[in-house]
Amino acid sequence: MQITPPGDARPAFEFDIRYIREIVDRQFGPGTGDALIPSGKVVVLNKAPDLDRMDEIILDGEVAGAVRFDIVHGNRFLLKPLSAKILAPLISKSWVIVDDGALDPIRNRKASTLAVGVLQCDPGIRPGDDVLVLDKGRRPVSVGVAKMSAEEMLRPGAKGTAVKTRWVVANEAHEPRDTDVTWDDVLIANSEVLERRVSEAKAFISRVVSDNPLPIAVSYSGGKDSLATLLLVLEAGIRP
């Protein structure tokens, strides 16, 4: 799985999950937040570079979307293919339905959705909104950014880009994974990788100490990064 560098990931706490659900419900309709993150789901947040704050949301080993802050709209949820598949059956806001003629250009050439191909849409869509594009069977086709209001998209004879495509959604069903997974299960599943990283870190610390015969100190703030560093130093047999 690829996450955006530098890879500053952390577990999502209960208040994080509640807030993400609230944002998703506000943008895409009631019930979509719980559909995206069911009770008991393990969620990881990865802080990603942006003009302001942005956190990728990782579910089932895949980046499902992101929460990004901007000064105009506040925190917004950015759809990705996984979240599009999960939300499509329930979405009641920020949706666009296109005719069959638009499917091939979007799916195979990542074309944007043109106004001429829009059959129906949520009447509340405004330019800049994150939008889920659906086919006539309400299956997800793509996700993107609205370039027109709903009124402009549906105006007779409308031309131009209605939704600029950000991601194309593969034409296959979403298979939800087991929600009865704990953080202990996550640690066990990743134990080999974690042990390798710990060994590499301790070897690096020992090498730095050996190459630099100076007094040893660990800058400690009480946060997770400095605590992890202190524990690694101690496990390497070094007393700062």
Tab-separated table of C-alpha atoms in Angstrom:
chain	number	residue	atom	x	y	z
A	1	MET	CA	0.000	0.000	0.000
A	2	GLN	CA	1.286	3.453	-0.912
A	3	ILE	CA	0.683	6.363	1.442
A	4	THR	CA	1.771	9.919	0.853
A	5	PRO	CA	5.282	10.684	2.167
A	6	PRO	CA	6.677	11.359	4.668
A	7	GLY	CA	4.420	8.668	6.149
A	8	ASP	CA	3.415	10.341	9.420
A	9	ALA	CA	0.724	7.790	10.278
A	10	ARG	CA	-1.103	7.258	13.547
A	11	PRO	CA	-4.159	5.382	14.826
A	12	ALA	CA	-7.461	7.217	14.497
A	13	PHE	CA	-8.996	7.725	17.918
A	14	GLU	CA	-12.702	7.577	18.647
A	15	PHE	CA	-13.138	11.350	18.441
A	16	ASP	CA	-11.325	11.340	15.067
A	17	ILE	CA	-13.711	8.697	13.755
A	18	ARG	CA	-16.793	10.550	15.020
A	19	TYR	CA	-15.615	13.750	13.371
A	20	ILE	CA	-14.879	12.046	10.043
A	21	ARG	CA	-18.355	10.502	10.070
A	22	GLU	CA	-19.904	13.922	10.717
A	23	ILE	CA	-18.024	15.459	7.787
A	24	VAL	CA	-19.000	12.624	5.438
A	25	ASP	CA	-22.664	12.797	6.519
A	26	ARG	CA	-22.701	16.545	5.946
A	27	GLN	CA	-21.267	16.240	2.437
A	28	PHE	CA	-22.864	13.050	1.146
A	29	GLY	CA	-25.992	12.502	3.220
A	30	PRO	CA	-27.141	10.808	6.427
A	31	GLY	CA	-25.728	7.359	7.094
A	32	THR	CA	-22.759	7.671	4.761
A	33	GLY	CA	-20.350	8.312	7.631
A	34	ASP	CA	-21.283	5.085	9.399
A	35	ALA	CA	-21.144	3.226	6.082
A	36	LEU	CA	-17.614	4.463	5.475
A	37	ILE	CA	-16.384	3.655	8.976
A	38	PRO	CA	-18.550	0.996	10.635
A	39	SER	CA	-18.273	0.348	14.342
A	40	GLY	CA	-15.180	-1.674	15.167
A	41	LYS	CA	-13.262	-0.684	12.037
A	42	VAL	CA	-9.522	-0.101	12.468
A	43	VAL	CA	-8.647	3.293	10.975
A	44	VAL	CA	-5.235	4.857	10.384
A	45	LEU	CA	-4.648	8.545	9.646
A	46	ASN	CA	-1.635	9.694	7.640
A	47	LYS	CA	-0.728	13.376	7.772
A	48	ALA	CA	-0.041	14.431	4.184
A	49	PRO	CA	1.503	17.631	2.786
A	50	ASP	CA	-0.987	20.293	1.714
A	51	LEU	CA	-1.526	24.042	1.892
A	52	ASP	CA	-3.117	23.437	5.280
A	53	ARG	CA	-3.988	20.306	7.258
A	54	MET	CA	-4.754	17.086	5.375
A	55	ASP	CA	-5.041	13.549	6.730
A	56	GLU	CA	-5.379	10.481	4.539
A	57	ILE	CA	-7.861	7.937	5.894
A	58	ILE	CA	-6.675	4.349	5.600
A	59	LEU	CA	-9.201	1.505	5.771
A	60	ASP	CA	-8.628	-2.169	4.986
A	61	GLY	CA	-5.063	-1.455	3.906
A	62	GLU	CA	-6.114	1.166	1.345
A	63	VAL	CA	-6.368	4.947	1.300
A	64	ALA	CA	-10.129	5.499	1.294
A	65	GLY	CA	-10.043	9.281	1.120
A	66	ALA	CA	-8.761	12.285	2.999
A	67	VAL	CA	-9.982	15.069	5.229
A	68	ARG	CA	-8.558	18.388	4.086
A	69	PHE	CA	-8.984	21.813	5.640
A	70	ASP	CA	-9.380	24.899	3.526
A	71	ILE	CA	-10.106	28.379	4.747
A	72	VAL	CA	-13.321	28.738	2.704
A	73	HIS	CA	-15.132	25.466	3.438
A	74	GLY	CA	-13.412	24.218	6.584
A	75	ASN	CA	-12.790	20.480	6.758
A	76	ARG	CA	-13.907	18.558	3.678
A	77	PHE	CA	-13.798	14.870	2.804
A	78	LEU	CA	-12.024	14.052	-0.467
A	79	LEU	CA	-13.359	10.937	-2.155
A	80	LYS	CA	-11.178	8.181	-3.553
A	81	PRO	CA	-12.254	4.992	-5.357
A	82	LEU	CA	-12.681	2.927	-2.180
A	83	SER	CA	-14.916	5.484	-0.473
A	84	ALA	CA	-16.841	5.957	-3.734
A	85	LYS	CA	-17.702	2.252	-3.812
A	86	ILE	CA	-18.727	2.241	-0.160
A	87	LEU	CA	-20.866	5.382	-0.343
A	88	ALA	CA	-22.530	4.877	-3.738
A	89	PRO	CA	-25.506	2.815	-2.461
A	90	LEU	CA	-26.369	5.404	0.207
A	91	ILE	CA	-25.304	8.757	-1.202
A	92	SER	CA	-28.038	11.402	-1.200
A	93	LYS	CA	-25.923	14.536	-1.712
A	94	SER	CA	-23.147	15.552	-4.128
A	95	TRP	CA	-23.985	12.978	-6.799
A	96	VAL	CA	-24.210	13.193	-10.584
A	97	ILE	CA	-25.733	10.580	-12.908
A	98	VAL	CA	-24.372	10.388	-16.458
A	99	ASP	CA	-25.677	8.734	-19.593
A	100	ASP	CA	-24.138	5.586	-21.057
A	101	GLY	CA	-22.235	7.513	-23.706
A	102	ALA	CA	-20.083	9.157	-21.043
A	103	LEU	CA	-18.898	5.913	-19.443
A	104	ASP	CA	-16.219	4.838	-21.909
A	105	PRO	CA	-14.389	8.206	-22.068
A	106	ILE	CA	-14.418	8.508	-18.276
A	107	ARG	CA	-13.418	4.937	-17.449
A	108	ASN	CA	-10.897	4.352	-20.222
A	109	ARG	CA	-9.462	7.814	-20.838
A	110	LYS	CA	-10.058	9.477	-17.461
A	111	ALA	CA	-12.066	12.145	-19.237
A	112	SER	CA	-13.980	14.704	-17.241
A	113	THR	CA	-17.765	14.625	-17.078
A	114	LEU	CA	-19.270	17.042	-19.587
A	115	ALA	CA	-22.520	18.860	-18.957
A	116	VAL	CA	-24.028	17.355	-22.098
A	117	GLY	CA	-23.737	13.895	-20.524
A	118	VAL	CA	-25.376	14.750	-17.192
A	119	LEU	CA	-28.831	13.216	-16.759
A	120	GLN	CA	-29.540	14.058	-13.127
A	121	CYS	CA	-27.691	15.517	-10.168
A	122	ASP	CA	-28.079	16.647	-6.602
A	123	PRO	CA	-29.669	20.116	-6.830
A	124	GLY	CA	-27.375	21.391	-4.081
A	125	ILE	CA	-24.107	20.952	-5.998
A	126	ARG	CA	-21.911	24.051	-6.184
A	127	PRO	CA	-18.630	24.657	-8.005
A	128	GLY	CA	-15.767	23.259	-5.953
A	129	ASP	CA	-17.787	20.471	-4.334
A	130	ASP	CA	-16.391	16.950	-4.273
A	131	VAL	CA	-18.772	14.899	-6.395
A	132	LEU	CA	-19.439	11.211	-6.995
A	133	VAL	CA	-20.312	10.416	-10.615
A	134	LEU	CA	-22.684	7.455	-11.060
A	135	ASP	CA	-24.060	5.512	-14.002
A	136	LYS	CA	-27.792	5.025	-14.529
A	137	GLY	CA	-27.701	2.017	-12.212
A	138	ARG	CA	-26.164	4.252	-9.526
A	139	ARG	CA	-22.848	2.423	-9.709
A	140	PRO	CA	-19.753	4.598	-9.135
A	141	VAL	CA	-17.888	5.750	-12.238
A	142	SER	CA	-15.541	8.473	-11.016
A	143	VAL	CA	-14.972	11.097	-8.374
A	144	GLY	CA	-14.006	14.665	-8.996
A	145	VAL	CA	-14.601	18.352	-8.445
A	146	ALA	CA	-17.715	20.154	-9.645
A	147	LYS	CA	-16.956	22.929	-12.117
A	148	MET	CA	-20.591	23.984	-12.439
A	149	SER	CA	-23.567	24.337	-10.164
A	150	ALA	CA	-26.379	21.801	-10.468
A	151	GLU	CA	-28.478	24.400	-12.273
A	152	GLU	CA	-25.724	24.994	-14.831
A	153	MET	CA	-25.187	21.261	-15.413
A	154	LEU	CA	-28.870	20.663	-16.167
A	155	ARG	CA	-29.480	23.775	-18.244
A	156	PRO	CA	-30.695	22.806	-21.754
A	157	GLY	CA	-27.835	23.011	-24.237
A	158	ALA	CA	-25.225	23.275	-21.473
A	159	LYS	CA	-21.644	22.750	-22.616
A	160	GLY	CA	-18.294	22.423	-20.911
A	161	THR	CA	-16.904	20.467	-17.989
A	162	ALA	CA	-19.409	19.673	-15.273
A	163	VAL	CA	-17.106	17.542	-13.095
A	164	LYS	CA	-13.329	17.438	-13.437
A	165	THR	CA	-12.252	13.850	-12.861
A	166	ARG	CA	-9.839	13.204	-10.026
A	167	TRP	CA	-10.109	9.399	-9.797
A	168	VAL	CA	-11.753	6.744	-11.943
A	169	VAL	CA	-13.527	3.972	-10.036
A	170	ALA	CA	-12.890	0.420	-11.249
A	171	ASN	CA	-16.033	-1.325	-12.445
A	172	GLU	CA	-16.058	-3.993	-9.752
A	173	ALA	CA	-17.953	-4.511	-6.522
A	174	HIS	CA	-16.520	-3.534	-3.164
A	175	GLU	CA	-15.873	-6.503	-0.903
A	176	PRO	CA	-15.918	-5.239	2.688
A	177	ARG	CA	-13.419	-6.810	5.045
A	178	ASP	CA	-14.047	-8.096	8.539
A	179	THR	CA	-14.729	-5.285	10.998
A	180	ASP	CA	-13.852	-7.426	14.035
A	181	VAL	CA	-10.183	-6.499	13.844
A	182	THR	CA	-8.340	-5.055	16.828
A	183	TRP	CA	-5.104	-3.141	17.091
A	184	ASP	CA	-3.564	-6.290	18.574
A	185	ASP	CA	-4.416	-8.045	15.301
A	186	VAL	CA	-2.784	-5.195	13.377
A	187	LEU	CA	0.402	-5.472	15.433
A	188	ILE	CA	0.568	-9.236	14.948
A	189	ALA	CA	0.007	-8.945	11.191
A	190	ASN	CA	2.801	-6.375	10.918
A	191	SER	CA	5.135	-7.854	13.534
A	192	GLU	CA	7.892	-8.844	11.087
A	193	VAL	CA	8.023	-5.374	9.553
A	194	LEU	CA	7.952	-3.687	12.961
A	195	GLU	CA	10.713	-5.908	14.328
A	196	ARG	CA	12.861	-5.210	11.278
A	197	ARG	CA	12.375	-1.460	11.658
A	198	VAL	CA	13.211	-1.623	15.363
A	199	SER	CA	16.401	-3.571	14.640
A	200	GLU	CA	17.437	-1.089	11.953
A	201	ALA	CA	16.773	1.856	14.274
A	202	LYS	CA	18.729	0.371	17.183
A	203	ALA	CA	21.656	-0.461	14.899
A	204	PHE	CA	21.653	3.121	13.601
A	205	ILE	CA	21.561	4.548	17.130
A	206	SER	CA	24.426	2.307	18.262
A	207	ARG	CA	26.492	3.280	15.227
A	208	VAL	CA	25.955	7.009	15.796
A	209	VAL	CA	26.922	6.693	19.467
A	210	SER	CA	30.010	4.643	18.579
A	211	ASP	CA	31.139	7.112	15.912
A	212	ASN	CA	30.612	10.159	18.125
A	213	PRO	CA	32.210	9.865	21.596
A	214	LEU	CA	30.153	12.674	23.095
A	215	PRO	CA	27.694	13.008	25.985
A	216	ILE	CA	24.378	11.388	25.048
A	217	ALA	CA	21.019	13.135	25.334
A	218	VAL	CA	17.570	12.456	23.937
A	219	SER	CA	15.408	15.478	23.257
A	220	TYR	CA	12.173	14.487	24.999
A	221	SER	CA	8.878	16.356	24.696
A	222	GLY	CA	6.540	13.623	25.891
A	223	GLY	CA	5.024	13.139	22.430
A	224	LYS	CA	4.881	9.846	20.562
A	225	ASP	CA	7.978	10.521	18.429
A	226	SER	CA	10.273	11.463	21.297
A	227	LEU	CA	8.910	8.626	23.451
A	228	ALA	CA	9.596	6.095	20.683
A	229	THR	CA	13.108	7.510	20.260
A	230	LEU	CA	13.824	7.270	23.992
A	231	LEU	CA	12.596	3.674	24.155
A	232	LEU	CA	14.743	2.693	21.164
A	233	VAL	CA	17.808	4.287	22.747
A	234	LEU	CA	17.180	2.404	25.992
A	235	GLU	CA	16.572	-0.880	24.143
A	236	ALA	CA	19.880	-0.369	22.337
A	237	GLY	CA	21.544	-0.548	25.759
A	238	ILE	CA	22.383	3.145	25.918
A	239	ARG	CA	21.700	5.291	28.964
A	240	PRO	CA	21.406	8.965	28.003
